[in-house]
């Protein structure tokens, strides 16, 4: 999609295309949001697939879920209210239908997981952390990078992650932003450990992790 701003032509990610034949043909999914798409994820197969797209809009983004079957071919906003940096589906999505997200707001950067209703295509973001998701920071409350400061973020779940089992809610995260409260982190349910701090000459834009905790 082309967006014109003044005399310049700016290309922004605001559409999602899906191929069901190995890339020979592509279908426009009619993504409904006007905000820039910042993250994509595809769920494990559970009879069909869910596609998640996150947006950024100055701290007021959201997550949208597109169901490729079942209720079929339509996006639905999930009501997150934050700039989405990274999204993950759990490995056992069929039995653990949760969605994990790293996101930022005007108040800071957070991890949250919500229970997704596979039939209604809605997500309850208050069911796991009771409305108080853990802030991703090495300092005190309110010290994590704010939405206007974050360049990018990445989220990786362990192979035995479970959003609904606190003892198995383990993840690795990275935040690219100014200051020492950015870098690489490990999350154990609600406890956050900083594994590597960001430095002016060492900015971390993404991470990869494979294995159990």
CSV table of C-alpha atoms in Angstrom, one decimal:
chain,number,residue,atom,x,y,z
A,1,UNK,CA,0.0,0.0,0.0
A,2,UNK,CA,1.2,3.5,-0.8
A,3,UNK,CA,0.9,6.4,1.6
A,4,UNK,CA,1.6,9.9,0.4
A,5,UNK,CA,3.1,12.4,2.9
A,6,UNK,CA,3.9,15.8,1.5
A,7,UNK,CA,6.0,15.4,-1.6
A,8,UNK,CA,7.5,12.0,-0.5
A,9,UNK,CA,6.1,8.6,-1.1
A,10,UNK,CA,6.3,6.4,2.0
A,11,UNK,CA,5.7,2.7,2.1
A,12,UNK,CA,4.3,1.4,5.3
A,13,UNK,CA,3.3,-2.2,6.3
A,14,UNK,CA,-0.4,-2.1,6.6
A,15,UNK,CA,-1.5,-5.1,4.6
A,16,UNK,CA,-1.2,-8.9,5.1
A,17,UNK,CA,-1.2,-11.4,2.3
A,18,UNK,CA,-1.6,-15.1,2.7
A,19,UNK,CA,-0.5,-17.9,0.4
A,20,UNK,CA,-2.0,-21.4,0.7
A,21,UNK,CA,0.0,-23.0,-2.2
A,22,UNK,CA,3.6,-22.4,-1.3
A,23,UNK,CA,3.7,-18.9,-2.6
A,24,UNK,CA,2.4,-19.3,-6.1
A,25,UNK,CA,-0.7,-17.2,-5.3
A,26,UNK,CA,-1.3,-14.6,-2.7
A,27,UNK,CA,-4.5,-13.3,-1.2
A,28,UNK,CA,-5.1,-9.9,0.4
A,29,UNK,CA,-6.7,-10.5,3.9
A,30,UNK,CA,-8.1,-7.0,4.1
A,31,UNK,CA,-6.3,-6.0,7.2
A,32,UNK,CA,-8.6,-3.5,8.9
A,33,UNK,CA,-6.3,-1.3,11.0
A,34,UNK,CA,-4.8,2.0,9.8
A,35,UNK,CA,-1.8,1.7,12.1
A,36,UNK,CA,1.6,0.2,11.0
A,37,UNK,CA,2.0,-3.5,11.4
A,38,UNK,CA,4.9,-4.3,13.7
A,39,UNK,CA,4.7,-8.0,14.4
A,40,UNK,CA,3.3,-11.2,12.8
A,41,UNK,CA,2.9,-14.7,14.1
A,42,UNK,CA,1.2,-17.9,13.0
A,43,UNK,CA,-0.2,-20.4,15.5
A,44,UNK,CA,0.6,-24.1,15.5
A,45,UNK,CA,-2.0,-26.2,13.6
A,46,UNK,CA,-5.1,-27.1,15.6
A,47,UNK,CA,-7.3,-28.1,12.8
A,48,UNK,CA,-6.7,-24.7,11.3
A,49,UNK,CA,-4.3,-21.8,11.8
A,50,UNK,CA,-4.6,-18.4,13.5
A,51,UNK,CA,-2.6,-15.4,12.2
A,52,UNK,CA,-1.7,-12.6,14.7
A,53,UNK,CA,-0.7,-9.2,13.6
A,54,UNK,CA,0.3,-6.5,16.0
A,55,UNK,CA,0.4,-2.7,15.3
A,56,UNK,CA,2.2,0.3,16.7
A,57,UNK,CA,0.5,3.7,17.0
A,58,UNK,CA,2.3,5.9,19.6
A,59,UNK,CA,1.4,3.5,22.4
A,60,UNK,CA,-2.1,2.8,21.2
A,61,UNK,CA,-1.6,-0.3,19.0
A,62,UNK,CA,-3.5,-3.6,19.2
A,63,UNK,CA,-3.4,-7.2,18.2
A,64,UNK,CA,-5.6,-8.6,15.5
A,65,UNK,CA,-6.3,-12.3,14.9
A,66,UNK,CA,-7.2,-13.7,11.5
A,67,UNK,CA,-8.7,-17.2,11.4
A,68,UNK,CA,-7.9,-19.1,8.3
A,69,UNK,CA,-10.8,-21.6,8.9
A,70,UNK,CA,-13.7,-22.1,11.3
A,71,UNK,CA,-15.3,-18.7,11.7
A,72,UNK,CA,-13.2,-18.0,8.6
A,73,UNK,CA,-11.4,-15.3,6.8
A,74,UNK,CA,-11.9,-12.3,9.0
A,75,UNK,CA,-9.7,-10.1,11.3
A,76,UNK,CA,-10.8,-9.3,14.8
A,77,UNK,CA,-9.2,-6.8,17.2
A,78,UNK,CA,-8.2,-8.3,20.5
A,79,UNK,CA,-8.3,-5.2,22.7
A,80,UNK,CA,-4.7,-5.1,23.9
A,81,UNK,CA,-4.1,-1.3,24.0
A,82,UNK,CA,-0.3,-1.0,23.5
A,83,UNK,CA,2.3,-0.8,20.8
A,84,UNK,CA,3.1,-4.4,19.9
A,85,UNK,CA,6.8,-5.3,19.6
A,86,UNK,CA,6.5,-9.1,19.3
A,87,UNK,CA,3.9,-11.9,19.5
A,88,UNK,CA,4.2,-15.6,20.1
A,89,UNK,CA,1.8,-18.5,20.2
A,90,UNK,CA,2.6,-21.3,22.7
A,91,UNK,CA,3.9,-24.6,21.3
A,92,UNK,CA,0.8,-26.4,22.6
A,93,UNK,CA,-1.7,-23.9,21.3
A,94,UNK,CA,-4.5,-26.5,21.0
A,95,UNK,CA,-4.5,-27.3,24.7
A,96,UNK,CA,-3.1,-23.9,25.8
A,97,UNK,CA,-4.9,-21.3,23.7
A,98,UNK,CA,-3.0,-18.3,25.0
A,99,UNK,CA,-1.2,-15.5,23.2
A,100,UNK,CA,2.1,-14.0,24.5
A,101,UNK,CA,3.1,-10.4,23.7
A,102,UNK,CA,5.8,-7.9,24.4
A,103,UNK,CA,4.4,-4.4,24.1
A,104,UNK,CA,5.0,-0.8,25.2
A,105,UNK,CA,2.8,2.0,26.3
A,106,UNK,CA,3.3,5.6,27.6
A,107,UNK,CA,3.9,4.0,31.0
A,108,UNK,CA,6.6,1.4,30.0
A,109,UNK,CA,7.3,-1.9,28.4
A,110,UNK,CA,5.5,-5.1,29.5
A,111,UNK,CA,4.9,-8.8,28.9
A,112,UNK,CA,1.4,-10.1,28.9
A,113,UNK,CA,-0.4,-13.3,28.0
A,114,UNK,CA,-4.1,-13.6,27.3
A,115,UNK,CA,-6.5,-16.5,27.0
A,116,UNK,CA,-7.8,-16.7,23.5
A,117,UNK,CA,-11.3,-18.0,22.8
A,118,UNK,CA,-10.8,-20.1,19.6
A,119,UNK,CA,-14.4,-19.9,18.7
A,120,UNK,CA,-15.3,-16.3,19.5
A,121,UNK,CA,-11.9,-15.0,18.4
A,122,UNK,CA,-11.5,-12.8,21.5
A,123,UNK,CA,-8.7,-12.6,24.0
A,124,UNK,CA,-9.0,-12.0,27.8
A,125,UNK,CA,-5.8,-10.1,28.7
A,126,UNK,CA,-6.7,-9.9,32.4
A,127,UNK,CA,-7.1,-13.6,33.1
A,128,UNK,CA,-3.5,-14.6,33.6
A,129,UNK,CA,-1.9,-11.6,35.3
A,130,UNK,CA,-5.1,-10.2,36.7
A,131,UNK,CA,-4.6,-6.9,35.0
A,132,UNK,CA,-1.0,-6.4,36.3
A,133,UNK,CA,1.4,-7.7,33.7
A,134,UNK,CA,5.1,-7.8,34.6
A,135,UNK,CA,7.1,-4.8,33.5
A,136,UNK,CA,10.3,-5.6,31.6
A,137,UNK,CA,13.0,-3.7,33.5
A,138,UNK,CA,16.1,-4.1,35.7
A,139,UNK,CA,14.9,-1.1,37.8
A,140,UNK,CA,11.8,-0.2,39.7
A,141,UNK,CA,8.3,0.3,38.6
A,142,UNK,CA,8.0,2.8,35.8
A,143,UNK,CA,11.7,2.6,34.8
A,144,UNK,CA,11.3,0.5,31.6
A,145,UNK,CA,11.5,2.2,28.1
A,146,UNK,CA,8.3,4.0,27.1
A,147,UNK,CA,6.5,3.6,23.7
A,148,UNK,CA,8.2,6.7,22.3
A,149,UNK,CA,11.6,5.4,23.2
A,150,UNK,CA,11.5,1.8,22.0
A,151,UNK,CA,13.0,1.0,18.6
A,152,UNK,CA,12.2,-2.7,18.5
A,153,UNK,CA,11.6,-5.7,20.8
A,154,UNK,CA,11.7,-9.5,20.5
A,155,UNK,CA,10.0,-12.3,22.4
A,156,UNK,CA,11.0,-16.0,22.4
A,157,UNK,CA,9.1,-18.7,24.4
A,158,UNK,CA,10.7,-21.9,25.8
A,159,UNK,CA,9.6,-25.2,24.1
A,160,UNK,CA,7.7,-26.1,27.3
A,161,UNK,CA,6.1,-22.7,27.8
A,162,UNK,CA,2.5,-22.6,29.0
A,163,UNK,CA,0.6,-19.4,29.5
A,164,UNK,CA,-1.9,-21.0,31.9
A,165,UNK,CA,0.6,-22.8,34.1
A,166,UNK,CA,2.6,-20.2,36.1
A,167,UNK,CA,5.6,-22.5,36.7
A,168,UNK,CA,5.9,-23.0,33.0
A,169,UNK,CA,5.5,-19.3,31.9
A,170,UNK,CA,9.1,-18.7,30.9
A,171,UNK,CA,10.3,-16.5,28.1
A,172,UNK,CA,13.3,-14.5,26.8
A,173,UNK,CA,12.9,-10.9,25.6
A,174,UNK,CA,15.0,-8.1,24.2
A,175,UNK,CA,14.3,-4.4,24.0
A,176,UNK,CA,16.2,-1.9,21.8
A,177,UNK,CA,15.9,1.5,23.4
A,178,UNK,CA,18.2,4.2,24.9
A,179,UNK,CA,19.4,3.6,28.5
A,180,UNK,CA,20.6,0.8,30.7
A,181,UNK,CA,17.1,-0.6,31.2
A,182,UNK,CA,17.1,-2.1,27.6
A,183,UNK,CA,18.8,-5.3,26.6
A,184,UNK,CA,18.1,-9.0,27.0
A,185,UNK,CA,15.9,-10.3,29.8
A,186,UNK,CA,14.5,-13.6,31.1
A,187,UNK,CA,11.0,-13.9,32.5
A,188,UNK,CA,10.0,-16.5,35.1
A,189,UNK,CA,6.2,-15.9,35.3
A,190,UNK,CA,6.4,-12.5,37.1
A,191,UNK,CA,10.1,-12.3,37.9
A,192,UNK,CA,12.3,-10.4,35.4
A,193,UNK,CA,16.1,-10.9,35.2
A,194,UNK,CA,18.3,-8.7,33.0
A,195,UNK,CA,20.8,-11.0,31.2
A,196,UNK,CA,22.6,-8.3,29.2
A,197,UNK,CA,22.2,-4.5,29.3
A,198,UNK,CA,22.2,-2.4,26.2
A,199,UNK,CA,25.2,-0.1,25.5
A,200,UNK,CA,25.6,2.7,23.0
A,201,UNK,CA,27.9,0.5,20.9
A,202,UNK,CA,25.9,-2.7,21.5
A,203,UNK,CA,22.2,-2.4,20.6
A,204,UNK,CA,20.1,-5.6,20.5
A,205,UNK,CA,17.4,-5.7,17.9
A,206,UNK,CA,16.4,-9.4,18.1
A,207,UNK,CA,17.2,-12.7,19.8
A,208,UNK,CA,16.6,-16.4,19.2
A,209,UNK,CA,16.1,-19.2,21.7
A,210,UNK,CA,15.6,-22.9,21.4
A,211,UNK,CA,15.1,-25.4,24.2
A,212,UNK,CA,13.3,-25.8,27.5
A,213,UNK,CA,14.0,-23.6,30.5
